[in-house]
Amino acid sequence: MSNQEHTNERVPVMQRVLDNPFLLLFLGVTMPTVLYIIWGIIEIAQIPVAP
Amino acid sequence: MVATPESLPLPAAHEEPRFRTCASTGLKIHLAAQTLIKANAVTAVVFLAIGGLFGLLVALTRWPAVHLLPADWFYLVLTAHGLDVLLLWIIFFEIAILYFASAVLLGSRIAAPRVAWAAYALMLIGGLITNVAVLQGGSTVMFTSYTPMMAAPNFYLGLIIFAVGALVALGVFFGTLVVARDERTYEGSVPLVTFGAITAAIIAVFTLASGAIILIPTYLWSLGLISMPDPLTYKLIWWGMGHSSQQINVSAHVSIWYLIAAVVLGAKPLSEKVSRMAFFLYILFLQLASAHHLMVEPGLSSEWKVFNTSYAMYLAVLGSMIHGMTVPGAIEAAQRANGYDKGLFGWLRHAPWGNPAFAGMFLSLIMFGFIGGISGVVLGTEQINLIMHNTIYVPGHFHGTVVAGTTLAFMAGTWLLLPLIFQREIIWPRIARWQPYIFAIGAGGISLFMMGAGTLGVARRHWDITFADASMSFSYPPAAFLMMGLNGICALFAATGGIMYILTVVATVLWGKRIADGQAVQLASPKARVVTEYGSIEHPKIPGTIILTVIFFVAFVLYYYVNWKYLAEVWPMR
Ligand code: HEM
Ligand SMILES: [Cu+2]
């Protein structure tokens, strides 16, 4: 609210990222899905089955 | 009190949303949002009452001199305790926070009140179904419900319904953000507290989706329709929920810290940029630390473990340390600006310690950092995790985060919610005034003493530490028994603080003196409206906070190395 006067100025890139909740949602779901879940499942799938 | 359908002011189709104006903050408050906040918050408190009682019973059983419950009841009650407090109390309250931080702080209408009520109903029904399943006795699988243990089908079904309901509520939250933007109820960036709530909501999406994804096949298995989900895969995905839900808590209670600092003292953030970047670190990295629950699983590589817990987790911890410094910093700067500028700590001495919202918030901040935070980093380090894994040190750690940190912060927030949203004056101000201190002693105490007992090897989730009927006898050192006794005593304090909270809140909601629409709220600062604005404080002076931060780091480093030293003693190389 206090930066009303600045709305015509160019908003810095990082602030634009942080102002976009859906971009943040995408990042916040993709990161753990890829690095934690998918990578983890790939490793589990590679465990050889006991004979 | 659970809202009944007749008492809900559902707007007829096409009816214009109705608003009131808050005299303390100037906010336009959508009445439908206000009722939803009340319903979710009150339901949360009811589940805290139930779950807290179970917690007390568990602690009294683990107190060797009391050893209250028989073994089967102990495990049943422990299952119910984890479920009611960690999922139901916390998530219902968080939904209330999300509606507050979106609709109220942005001065907007809530996106779809009917959908929000449907979400509430699903959550409530799901929570009740799982509770009944646990209390019927066939689902004593602990809150983590690892396969191959099998609970009654309704145990999983209730949790799935609850998770779906909460996901729908998150949809309403994101929808409200869109409505507020489209209807231009605010300009530029959202306020910091709303940004923190967005962080919590994003983490919640991953959390609840993980939970639903793994519990659905487990449910089908319990019905006999499919074969058992692989235990390691189960653990992997379950902890996507179990751990990440703790990170919703962190984001939510940090937002509450900022909220209380702003409303009670008129404190602006030290730097919007820095605080937002710290939340951004949470969004990117916090959920990866779920891997610390799988530290000792064979089958997952060290690369996966170390990447997810060390590198990534430290970035998330960095986020918490930033908040841990900027919140007291903002308080110090505001206090100095308010005229308490003497010496290094005059601002702290003259802080409103008699205001339960402030006292609860500051105690939560200190205990979350010193107890929950430091022990969390220690447990999250693959090597030193081994000396505490599955001991009662683990519940000690997370009572430091989720009880001394989150629960206390939510309690503190409630003391503001009552006048601002329920429009009631706190009915017993003296009880409210003491409540944060009593609860903090109890919560801090149970955390520390459980950690102490864990360091001596006492196992978690264990009914009899004397091993009376074991074929091979074993005894813990006497100090371990002492620790468990002290834990029991502190549990009595925590329960007393909890009862003070619950009774005062319920009585206030029912019988508190009504605050008229145009009347300002006593506990709030005249500058409370900074909570709705974007903007950092100018030229802050924070020497006191810097000293506090140094003390924190020294404690952190010392404790961290002490544990490496312990580890070295586990394998003496001679
Ligand atoms: C009166 C307050 C409380 C007391 C005295 C208490 C005490 C305890 C004790 C003694 C245990 C068992 C440790 C073990 O045997 O493994 C436990 C477990 C647990 N507590 Fe609490 N607690 C309290 C409040 C809370 C709150 C507010 C939360 C969450 C917000 C919480 C979350 C948990 C969880 C998740 C577990 C683990 C359950 C499991 O192992 O499946 N507790 N608590
Ligand atoms: Cu965790």
XYZ file of C-alpha atoms and ligand atoms in Angstrom:
669
model
C 0.000 0.000 0.000
C 2.770 2.411 0.875
C 4.442 1.988 -2.512
C 1.418 3.271 -4.386
C 3.427 6.054 -5.962
C 5.954 3.617 -7.347
C 3.608 1.464 -9.343
C 4.814 2.934 -12.627
C 8.466 2.308 -11.847
C 10.086 -0.912 -13.050
C 9.704 -3.526 -10.362
C 12.923 -5.524 -9.744
C 12.916 -9.091 -11.072
C 13.207 -10.733 -7.673
C 10.280 -8.749 -6.353
C 8.237 -9.788 -9.365
C 9.052 -13.416 -8.606
C 8.052 -13.010 -4.979
C 4.862 -11.207 -5.961
C 3.689 -14.156 -8.038
C 2.202 -16.760 -5.691
C 1.563 -19.259 -8.445
C 5.157 -19.211 -9.650
C 6.197 -19.730 -6.031
C 3.696 -22.557 -5.714
C 5.178 -24.190 -8.794
C 8.723 -23.922 -7.402
C 7.709 -25.047 -3.943
C 6.027 -28.185 -5.220
C 8.504 -29.080 -7.973
C 11.656 -28.852 -5.877
C 10.704 -31.484 -3.285
C 8.869 -33.619 -5.811
C 11.966 -33.951 -7.980
C 14.778 -33.897 -5.432
C 13.132 -35.789 -2.615
C 10.316 -37.956 -3.982
C 11.339 -38.822 -7.534
C 15.050 -39.176 -6.809
C 14.169 -41.235 -3.712
C 11.819 -43.523 -5.608
C 14.408 -44.075 -8.345
C 16.847 -45.222 -5.688
C 14.315 -47.518 -4.048
C 13.369 -48.985 -7.408
C 17.008 -49.881 -8.021
C 17.306 -52.027 -4.908
C 17.701 -55.594 -6.192
C 14.893 -57.960 -5.217
C 15.967 -60.655 -2.758
C 16.321 -63.998 -4.521
C -18.141 -25.412 20.326
C -18.574 -26.628 16.791
C -20.604 -24.371 14.559
C -23.940 -25.879 13.599
C -25.419 -25.374 10.140
C -28.197 -23.067 11.392
C -25.735 -20.711 13.004
C -23.718 -20.205 9.825
C -24.532 -17.034 7.976
C -24.352 -18.513 4.481
C -24.900 -15.756 1.959
C -27.671 -16.433 -0.534
C -26.514 -16.635 -4.139
C -25.573 -13.219 -5.609
C -25.842 -11.520 -2.262
C -23.336 -8.673 -1.880
C -20.537 -9.531 0.555
C -20.976 -7.783 3.893
C -18.086 -6.055 5.654
C -17.312 -4.320 8.914
C -14.422 -1.957 9.621
C -11.946 -2.741 12.383
C -11.360 0.295 14.579
C -7.814 -0.740 15.553
C -6.382 -1.488 12.131
C -8.770 0.209 9.738
C -9.180 -3.133 7.973
C -12.337 -4.002 6.128
C -13.355 -7.402 7.403
C -15.555 -9.655 5.324
C -18.104 -11.137 7.705
C -18.219 -14.498 5.949
C -14.439 -14.770 6.289
C -14.698 -13.797 9.930
C -17.161 -16.601 10.678
C -14.955 -19.127 8.881
C -11.943 -18.011 10.898
C -13.937 -18.432 14.095
C -15.169 -21.912 13.197
C -11.726 -23.211 12.232
C -10.019 -21.650 15.249
C -12.579 -22.943 17.738
C -12.431 -26.441 16.280
C -8.649 -26.319 16.524
C -8.866 -25.434 20.210
C -11.246 -28.322 20.870
C -8.778 -30.756 19.302
C -5.954 -29.234 21.313
C -7.959 -29.894 24.454
C -8.519 -33.532 23.523
C -5.005 -34.134 22.215
C -3.365 -32.284 25.087
C -5.192 -34.486 27.584
C -3.842 -37.545 25.755
C -0.348 -35.993 25.903
C -0.625 -35.625 29.644
C -1.693 -39.265 29.992
C 1.280 -40.350 27.901
C 3.712 -38.303 29.966
C 2.245 -39.617 33.220
C 2.708 -43.148 31.963
C 6.307 -42.498 31.049
C 6.927 -41.068 34.522
C 8.323 -44.221 36.140
C 6.920 -43.455 39.592
C 3.393 -43.005 38.207
C 3.262 -45.340 35.188
C -0.413 -44.541 34.784
C -1.827 -46.484 31.832
C -1.569 -50.181 30.978
C 0.547 -50.972 27.926
C -2.178 -51.304 25.294
C -3.813 -48.066 26.383
C -0.479 -46.295 26.353
C 0.122 -47.020 22.699
C -3.457 -46.244 21.784
C -3.391 -42.910 23.587
C 0.005 -42.074 22.091
C -1.421 -42.640 18.612
C -4.377 -40.383 19.389
C -2.133 -37.732 20.923
C 0.041 -37.373 17.809
C -2.981 -37.297 15.562
C -5.062 -34.776 17.479
C -2.397 -32.247 18.230
C -0.073 -32.473 15.278
C -2.645 -32.810 12.524
C -5.954 -31.538 13.821
C -5.112 -28.733 16.246
C -2.353 -27.365 14.096
C -3.951 -27.618 10.676
C -7.361 -26.301 11.707
C -5.634 -23.332 13.313
C -3.494 -22.839 10.245
C -6.532 -22.699 8.003
C -7.880 -19.958 10.281
C -4.557 -18.124 9.893
C -4.645 -18.488 6.122
C -8.126 -17.004 5.868
C -7.069 -14.202 8.201
C -3.863 -13.455 6.296
C -5.647 -13.426 2.945
C -9.150 -12.034 3.319
C -8.657 -9.910 6.444
C -5.162 -8.516 5.916
C -5.839 -7.779 2.262
C -9.244 -6.254 3.068
C -10.843 -8.565 0.552
C -13.844 -10.846 0.469
C -13.056 -14.527 0.838
C -13.181 -16.265 -2.520
C -15.811 -18.950 -2.053
C -17.335 -19.128 1.410
C -19.508 -22.131 0.575
C -16.537 -24.089 -0.667
C -14.658 -23.076 2.464
C -17.499 -24.489 4.565
C -17.396 -27.698 2.573
C -13.662 -27.885 3.271
C -14.331 -27.336 6.949
C -16.936 -30.095 6.987
C -14.595 -32.545 5.246
C -11.795 -31.795 7.676
C -14.055 -32.172 10.671
C -15.665 -35.398 9.448
C -12.280 -36.852 8.496
C -10.792 -35.930 11.852
C -13.693 -37.493 13.725
C -13.611 -40.713 11.676
C -9.916 -41.227 12.390
C -10.347 -40.425 16.068
C -13.145 -42.947 16.408
C -11.056 -45.550 14.576
C -8.180 -45.000 16.984
C -10.341 -45.073 20.086
C -12.031 -48.291 18.946
C -8.669 -49.926 19.461
C -7.874 -51.559 16.137
C -5.608 -48.783 14.904
C -2.796 -48.501 17.406
C -0.235 -47.953 14.678
C 1.214 -44.696 16.025
C 0.717 -41.472 14.225
C 3.230 -42.528 11.527
C 1.259 -45.732 10.680
C 4.190 -47.418 8.936
C 3.374 -50.470 6.859
C 3.396 -53.468 7.447
C 1.375 -52.483 10.539
C -2.229 -52.236 9.468
C -4.890 -50.009 10.990
C -8.644 -50.245 10.508
C -9.640 -48.917 7.066
C -11.421 -45.946 8.643
C -8.157 -44.740 10.146
C -6.786 -44.074 6.668
C -10.115 -43.021 5.221
C -10.547 -40.285 7.826
C -7.062 -38.962 7.193
C -7.644 -38.912 3.445
C -10.913 -37.011 3.855
C -9.198 -34.581 6.198
C -6.338 -34.000 3.749
C -8.709 -33.449 0.847
C -10.699 -30.970 2.933
C -7.561 -29.075 3.852
C -6.475 -29.009 0.196
C -9.832 -27.489 -0.708
C -9.322 -24.858 1.996
C -5.941 -24.049 0.450
C -7.735 -23.595 -2.859
C -9.969 -21.010 -1.180
C -6.879 -19.255 0.155
C -5.220 -19.027 -3.263
C -8.549 -18.022 -4.762
C -8.811 -15.198 -2.242
C -5.374 -13.938 -3.268
C -6.629 -13.769 -6.851
C -9.849 -12.035 -5.843
C -7.948 -9.443 -3.814
C -5.598 -8.745 -6.689
C -8.370 -8.542 -9.288
C -10.560 -6.333 -7.139
C -7.519 -4.213 -6.258
C -8.052 -4.281 -2.540
C -4.303 -3.693 -2.156
C -1.533 -2.168 -4.257
C 1.919 -3.529 -5.028
C 3.173 -6.391 -2.891
C 1.156 -8.187 -0.231
C 2.102 -7.456 3.405
C 4.849 -9.595 4.920
C 2.487 -11.593 7.130
C 0.454 -12.534 4.075
C 3.643 -13.504 2.300
C 4.522 -15.821 5.170
C 1.052 -17.322 4.950
C 1.573 -17.902 1.218
C 4.758 -19.761 2.102
C 2.858 -21.906 4.568
C 0.126 -22.606 2.037
C 2.609 -23.633 -0.667
C 4.301 -26.064 1.664
C 0.873 -27.302 2.697
C -0.006 -28.200 -0.882
C 2.990 -30.520 -1.138
C 2.343 -31.845 2.362
C -1.298 -32.739 1.921
C -0.806 -34.091 -1.573
C 1.937 -36.422 -0.287
C -0.332 -37.557 2.519
C -3.286 -38.261 0.275
C -1.074 -40.000 -2.290
C 0.403 -42.492 0.132
C -2.663 -43.045 2.297
C -4.951 -43.921 -0.614
C -3.085 -47.145 -1.563
C -2.666 -47.925 2.132
C -6.418 -47.586 2.580
C -7.079 -49.901 -0.368
C -4.622 -52.380 1.121
C -6.445 -52.300 4.470
C -9.637 -53.121 2.593
C -7.893 -56.124 1.051
C -8.104 -54.744 -2.464
C -4.411 -54.408 -3.330
C -1.129 -55.739 -1.991
C 0.824 -53.951 0.722
C 2.547 -50.695 -0.230
C 6.313 -51.151 -0.048
C 7.413 -50.074 3.456
C 10.337 -47.939 2.320
C 8.304 -46.185 -0.354
C 5.591 -45.677 2.239
C 8.067 -44.055 4.603
C 9.509 -41.871 1.868
C 6.183 -40.423 0.777
C 4.633 -40.389 4.245
C 7.454 -38.187 5.503
C 6.770 -35.869 2.590
C 3.682 -35.175 4.662
C 4.964 -35.805 8.186
C 7.977 -33.577 7.927
C 6.639 -30.920 5.591
C 3.649 -30.369 7.798
C 6.128 -29.196 10.439
C 7.353 -26.691 7.925
C 3.865 -25.338 7.411
C 3.977 -24.790 11.144
C 7.272 -22.961 11.042
C 6.142 -20.658 8.244
C 2.839 -20.048 9.982
C 4.290 -19.321 13.402
C 6.996 -17.058 11.994
C 4.193 -15.121 10.297
C 2.442 -14.917 13.664
C 5.627 -13.548 15.220
C 5.712 -10.762 12.636
C 1.985 -10.217 13.054
C 2.149 -9.834 16.812
C 5.199 -7.575 16.638
C 3.320 -5.367 14.193
C -0.026 -5.305 15.970
C 1.223 -5.002 19.553
C 4.185 -2.679 19.011
C 3.618 -1.239 15.576
C 6.875 -2.904 14.487
C 7.725 -2.784 10.805
C 10.081 -5.406 9.368
C 13.779 -4.499 9.404
C 13.916 -5.304 5.749
C 11.077 -6.571 3.631
C 13.584 -7.916 1.136
C 15.571 -9.949 3.610
C 12.521 -11.381 5.363
C 10.898 -12.318 2.081
C 14.077 -13.970 0.842
C 14.129 -16.000 4.053
C 10.594 -17.215 3.336
C 11.684 -17.919 -0.229
C 14.434 -20.191 1.119
C 11.698 -22.057 2.975
C 9.695 -22.503 -0.205
C 12.665 -23.936 -2.058
C 14.419 -26.027 0.545
C 12.503 -26.673 3.707
C 10.530 -29.641 2.444
C 13.632 -31.506 1.259
C 14.653 -31.990 4.858
C 11.925 -34.665 5.032
C 14.865 -36.941 4.276
C 16.166 -36.609 7.829
C 13.528 -39.116 8.876
C 15.138 -41.718 6.642
C 18.689 -41.244 7.850
C 19.225 -44.856 8.846
C 17.256 -46.546 6.076
C 19.370 -48.854 4.007
C 18.478 -48.611 0.341
C 18.723 -44.855 0.035
C 22.142 -43.525 -0.907
C 24.250 -41.181 1.141
C 24.163 -38.737 -1.772
C 20.402 -38.528 -1.514
C 20.509 -38.268 2.272
C 23.301 -35.754 2.454
C 21.995 -33.576 -0.358
C 18.505 -33.388 1.033
C 19.444 -33.004 4.671
C 22.714 -31.138 4.749
C 23.087 -28.858 1.796
C 19.460 -28.129 1.302
C 18.480 -28.137 4.936
C 21.170 -25.667 5.934
C 19.767 -23.205 3.416
C 16.372 -23.593 5.037
C 17.900 -23.269 8.500
C 19.523 -20.087 7.273
C 16.004 -18.854 6.570
C 14.980 -19.547 10.166
C 18.061 -17.860 11.555
C 17.270 -14.790 9.486
C 13.759 -14.660 10.947
C 15.169 -15.388 14.386
C 17.201 -12.221 14.074
C 14.829 -9.969 12.151
C 11.837 -10.515 14.432
C 13.576 -9.396 17.645
C 15.359 -6.777 15.534
C 12.056 -5.349 14.390
C 10.824 -5.367 17.982
C 13.963 -3.618 19.206
C 13.784 -0.987 16.485
C 10.104 -0.352 17.190
C 10.659 -0.136 20.939
C 13.525 2.316 20.488
C 11.340 4.394 18.196
C 8.617 4.242 20.871
C 11.057 5.885 23.293
C 12.622 2.898 25.079
C 16.112 3.707 23.894
C 18.182 3.265 27.089
C 21.191 0.952 27.035
C 21.498 -2.324 25.216
C 18.406 -4.026 26.579
C 16.123 -1.247 27.803
C 13.811 -2.062 24.901
C 13.495 -5.627 26.133
C 13.016 -4.737 29.810
C 10.253 -2.330 28.879
C 8.571 -4.672 26.467
C 4.905 -5.398 27.239
C 5.545 -8.598 29.196
C 2.079 -8.398 30.730
C 0.455 -8.639 27.316
C -0.034 -12.374 26.747
C 0.189 -12.017 22.974
C 3.619 -10.420 23.227
C 4.906 -12.639 26.031
C 3.810 -15.823 24.284
C 5.334 -14.688 21.034
C 8.705 -13.784 22.502
C 8.945 -16.981 24.531
C 8.023 -18.983 21.459
C 10.762 -17.249 19.488
C 13.432 -17.907 22.090
C 12.485 -21.510 22.765
C 11.974 -22.400 19.144
C 15.477 -21.161 18.363
C 17.400 -22.403 21.357
C 15.619 -25.713 22.000
C 13.863 -26.822 18.847
C 16.174 -25.241 16.311
C 19.567 -26.241 17.660
C 18.499 -29.797 18.458
C 16.932 -30.045 15.012
C 20.182 -29.266 13.259
C 21.944 -31.823 15.419
C 19.360 -34.504 14.629
C 19.409 -33.572 10.980
C 23.116 -34.278 10.599
C 23.510 -37.808 9.263
C 26.481 -38.735 11.438
C 25.383 -37.407 14.819
C 21.812 -38.439 14.204
C 22.978 -41.989 14.917
C 23.550 -41.395 18.600
C 19.981 -40.200 19.166
C 17.993 -41.970 16.483
C 14.648 -43.250 17.771
C 15.402 -42.266 21.335
C 13.087 -39.985 23.263
C 15.481 -37.212 22.288
C 13.429 -37.034 19.089
C 10.108 -36.195 20.785
C 12.160 -33.846 22.978
C 13.342 -32.003 19.904
C 9.968 -31.714 18.256
C 8.152 -30.630 21.394
C 10.714 -27.806 21.285
C 9.586 -26.886 17.789
C 5.933 -27.733 17.636
C 4.864 -27.131 21.245
C 7.239 -24.501 22.631
C 7.442 -22.914 19.164
C 4.293 -23.344 17.110
C 1.684 -24.098 19.757
C 2.821 -21.282 22.003
C 2.871 -18.868 19.055
C -0.643 -19.892 18.053
C -1.793 -19.436 21.643
C -0.237 -15.984 21.640
C -1.975 -15.197 18.372
C -5.271 -16.274 19.881
C -5.088 -13.523 22.490
C -5.235 -11.054 19.592
C -7.749 -13.013 17.576
C -10.260 -12.911 20.435
C -10.660 -9.128 20.479
C -9.977 -8.532 16.787
C -12.033 -11.288 15.154
C -14.337 -12.648 17.834
C -14.823 -9.072 19.115
C -14.769 -10.202 22.713
C -12.750 -8.878 25.620
C -10.641 -11.553 27.294
C -12.806 -12.653 30.159
C -10.051 -13.440 32.706
C -7.126 -11.153 31.820
C -5.044 -12.279 34.795
C -5.190 -15.897 33.797
C -4.366 -14.954 30.229
C -1.447 -12.922 31.503
C 0.148 -15.859 33.287
C -0.760 -18.479 30.748
C 2.212 -18.029 28.367
C 4.709 -18.321 31.222
C 3.223 -21.461 32.754
C 2.880 -23.122 29.395
C 6.394 -22.085 28.391
C 7.914 -23.585 31.539
C 6.063 -26.804 30.888
C 6.732 -26.999 27.168
C 10.371 -26.016 27.507
C 10.765 -28.479 30.375
C 9.287 -31.503 28.613
C 11.451 -30.765 25.593
C 14.670 -30.495 27.570
C 14.046 -33.463 29.845
C 12.990 -35.752 27.033
C 16.162 -34.710 25.227
C 18.157 -35.405 28.360
C 16.655 -38.873 28.763
C 17.251 -39.574 25.083
C 20.919 -38.738 25.408
C 21.036 -41.467 28.046
C 19.533 -43.905 25.584
C 15.866 -44.022 26.649
C 13.779 -45.147 23.661
C 10.792 -43.252 22.333
C 7.355 -44.900 22.181
C 8.208 -47.319 24.935
C 5.895 -48.257 27.771
C 8.294 -49.766 30.316
C 11.802 -48.456 30.703
C 12.539 -50.995 33.453
C 12.209 -53.929 30.993
C 10.435 -55.856 33.768
C 9.280 -58.745 31.586
C 12.212 -58.877 29.188
C 14.052 -62.163 28.924
C 17.384 -60.374 28.940
C 17.502 -57.678 31.548
C 18.824 -54.220 30.913
C 18.856 -51.095 32.998
C 19.188 -47.448 32.159
C 21.287 -45.246 34.413
C 19.356 -43.776 37.368
C 19.672 -40.323 35.818
C 17.422 -41.496 33.006
C 14.673 -42.244 35.513
C 15.157 -38.845 37.062
C 14.832 -37.201 33.650
C 11.586 -39.029 32.919
C 10.231 -37.978 36.304
C 11.135 -34.346 35.681
C 9.492 -34.687 32.302
C 6.324 -35.791 34.048
C 6.425 -32.799 36.392
C 6.897 -30.414 33.484
C 4.030 -32.135 31.689
C 1.842 -31.053 34.608
C 2.930 -27.456 34.040
C 2.300 -27.712 30.307
C -1.120 -29.208 30.949
C -1.935 -26.454 33.453
C -0.927 -23.801 30.923
C -2.959 -25.622 28.306
C -6.048 -25.741 30.505
C -5.683 -22.046 31.358
C -5.609 -21.326 27.650
C -8.511 -23.533 26.686
C -10.846 -22.456 29.483
C -10.124 -18.768 29.017
C -10.571 -18.973 25.267
C -13.798 -20.938 25.428
C -15.258 -18.735 28.173
C -14.261 -15.599 26.293
C -15.862 -16.817 23.085
C -19.048 -17.668 24.910
C -19.371 -14.998 27.574
C -16.680 -12.352 26.992
C -17.842 -8.738 26.931
C -18.668 -7.788 23.347
C -16.484 -5.169 21.696
C -18.632 -2.867 19.584
C -17.804 -2.390 15.914
C -16.192 1.031 16.166
C -14.279 0.352 19.383
C -10.465 0.035 19.372
C -8.819 -3.007 20.914
C -6.778 -2.611 24.102
C -4.038 -5.123 23.327
C -3.299 -3.529 19.960
C -0.965 -0.588 19.359
C -2.343 2.587 17.790
C 0.144 1.871 14.999
C -1.280 -1.603 14.419
C -2.101 -0.853 10.839
C 1.520 -1.318 9.757
C 0.585 -4.998 9.626
C -1.307 -4.322 6.404
C 1.448 -2.375 4.684
C 4.524 -3.122 2.649
C 7.562 -1.240 3.898
C 10.675 -1.585 6.070
C 11.651 0.511 9.033
C 14.144 3.246 8.246
C 17.602 3.417 9.904
C 17.016 0.681 12.463
C 19.322 0.479 15.497
C 19.560 -3.050 16.876
C 22.643 -3.521 19.073
C 20.720 -5.628 21.614
C 19.537 -8.043 18.955
C 23.061 -8.434 17.672
C 24.210 -9.525 21.121
C 21.315 -11.989 21.375
C 22.288 -13.379 17.998
C 25.896 -13.848 19.055
C 24.757 -15.698 22.188
C 22.631 -17.931 20.006
C 25.511 -18.778 17.688
C 27.857 -19.569 20.531
C 25.275 -21.914 22.051
C 24.661 -23.482 18.689
C 28.309 -24.124 17.853
C 29.134 -25.457 21.305
C 26.232 -27.852 21.346
C 26.929 -29.030 17.823
C 30.526 -29.899 18.630
C 29.660 -31.497 21.930
C 27.593 -33.962 19.955
C 30.415 -34.745 17.547
C 32.494 -35.399 20.638
C 29.829 -37.810 21.945
C 29.871 -39.532 18.593
C 33.619 -39.953 18.824
C 33.173 -41.610 22.200
C 30.752 -44.158 20.792
C 33.587 -45.731 18.829
C 36.735 -45.273 20.865
C 39.760 -45.937 18.657
C 42.525 -47.168 20.848
C 0.437 -31.005 27.562
C 1.257 -30.937 26.542
C 2.017 -32.135 26.006
C 2.642 -33.149 26.685
C 2.745 -33.335 28.174
C 3.217 -34.042 25.693
C 3.939 -35.188 25.986
C 4.333 -36.139 25.055
C 5.013 -37.361 25.357
C 5.470 -37.780 26.736
C 5.151 -38.054 24.193
C 5.669 -39.470 24.041
C 7.073 -39.707 23.772
C 7.277 -41.174 23.531
O 6.960 -42.000 24.392
O 7.726 -41.521 22.429
C 4.598 -37.263 23.149
C 4.559 -37.607 21.809
C 4.179 -36.759 20.795
N 3.704 -35.445 20.942
Fe 3.308 -34.524 22.691
N 2.934 -33.546 24.452
C 2.207 -32.387 24.603
C 1.736 -31.565 23.597
C 1.953 -31.796 22.262
C 1.567 -30.890 21.214
C 0.856 -29.549 21.426
C 1.970 -31.466 20.044
C 1.830 -30.972 18.623
C 1.479 -29.785 18.300
C 2.573 -32.747 20.359
C 3.030 -33.657 19.411
C 3.466 -34.939 19.697
C 3.762 -35.943 18.703
C 3.639 -35.799 17.190
C 4.215 -37.089 19.390
C 4.698 -38.401 18.780
C 3.666 -39.433 18.680
C 4.258 -40.710 18.150
O 5.398 -41.065 18.521
O 3.572 -41.333 17.304
N 2.554 -32.901 21.718
N 4.091 -36.085 23.686
Cu 11.267 -33.590 10.091
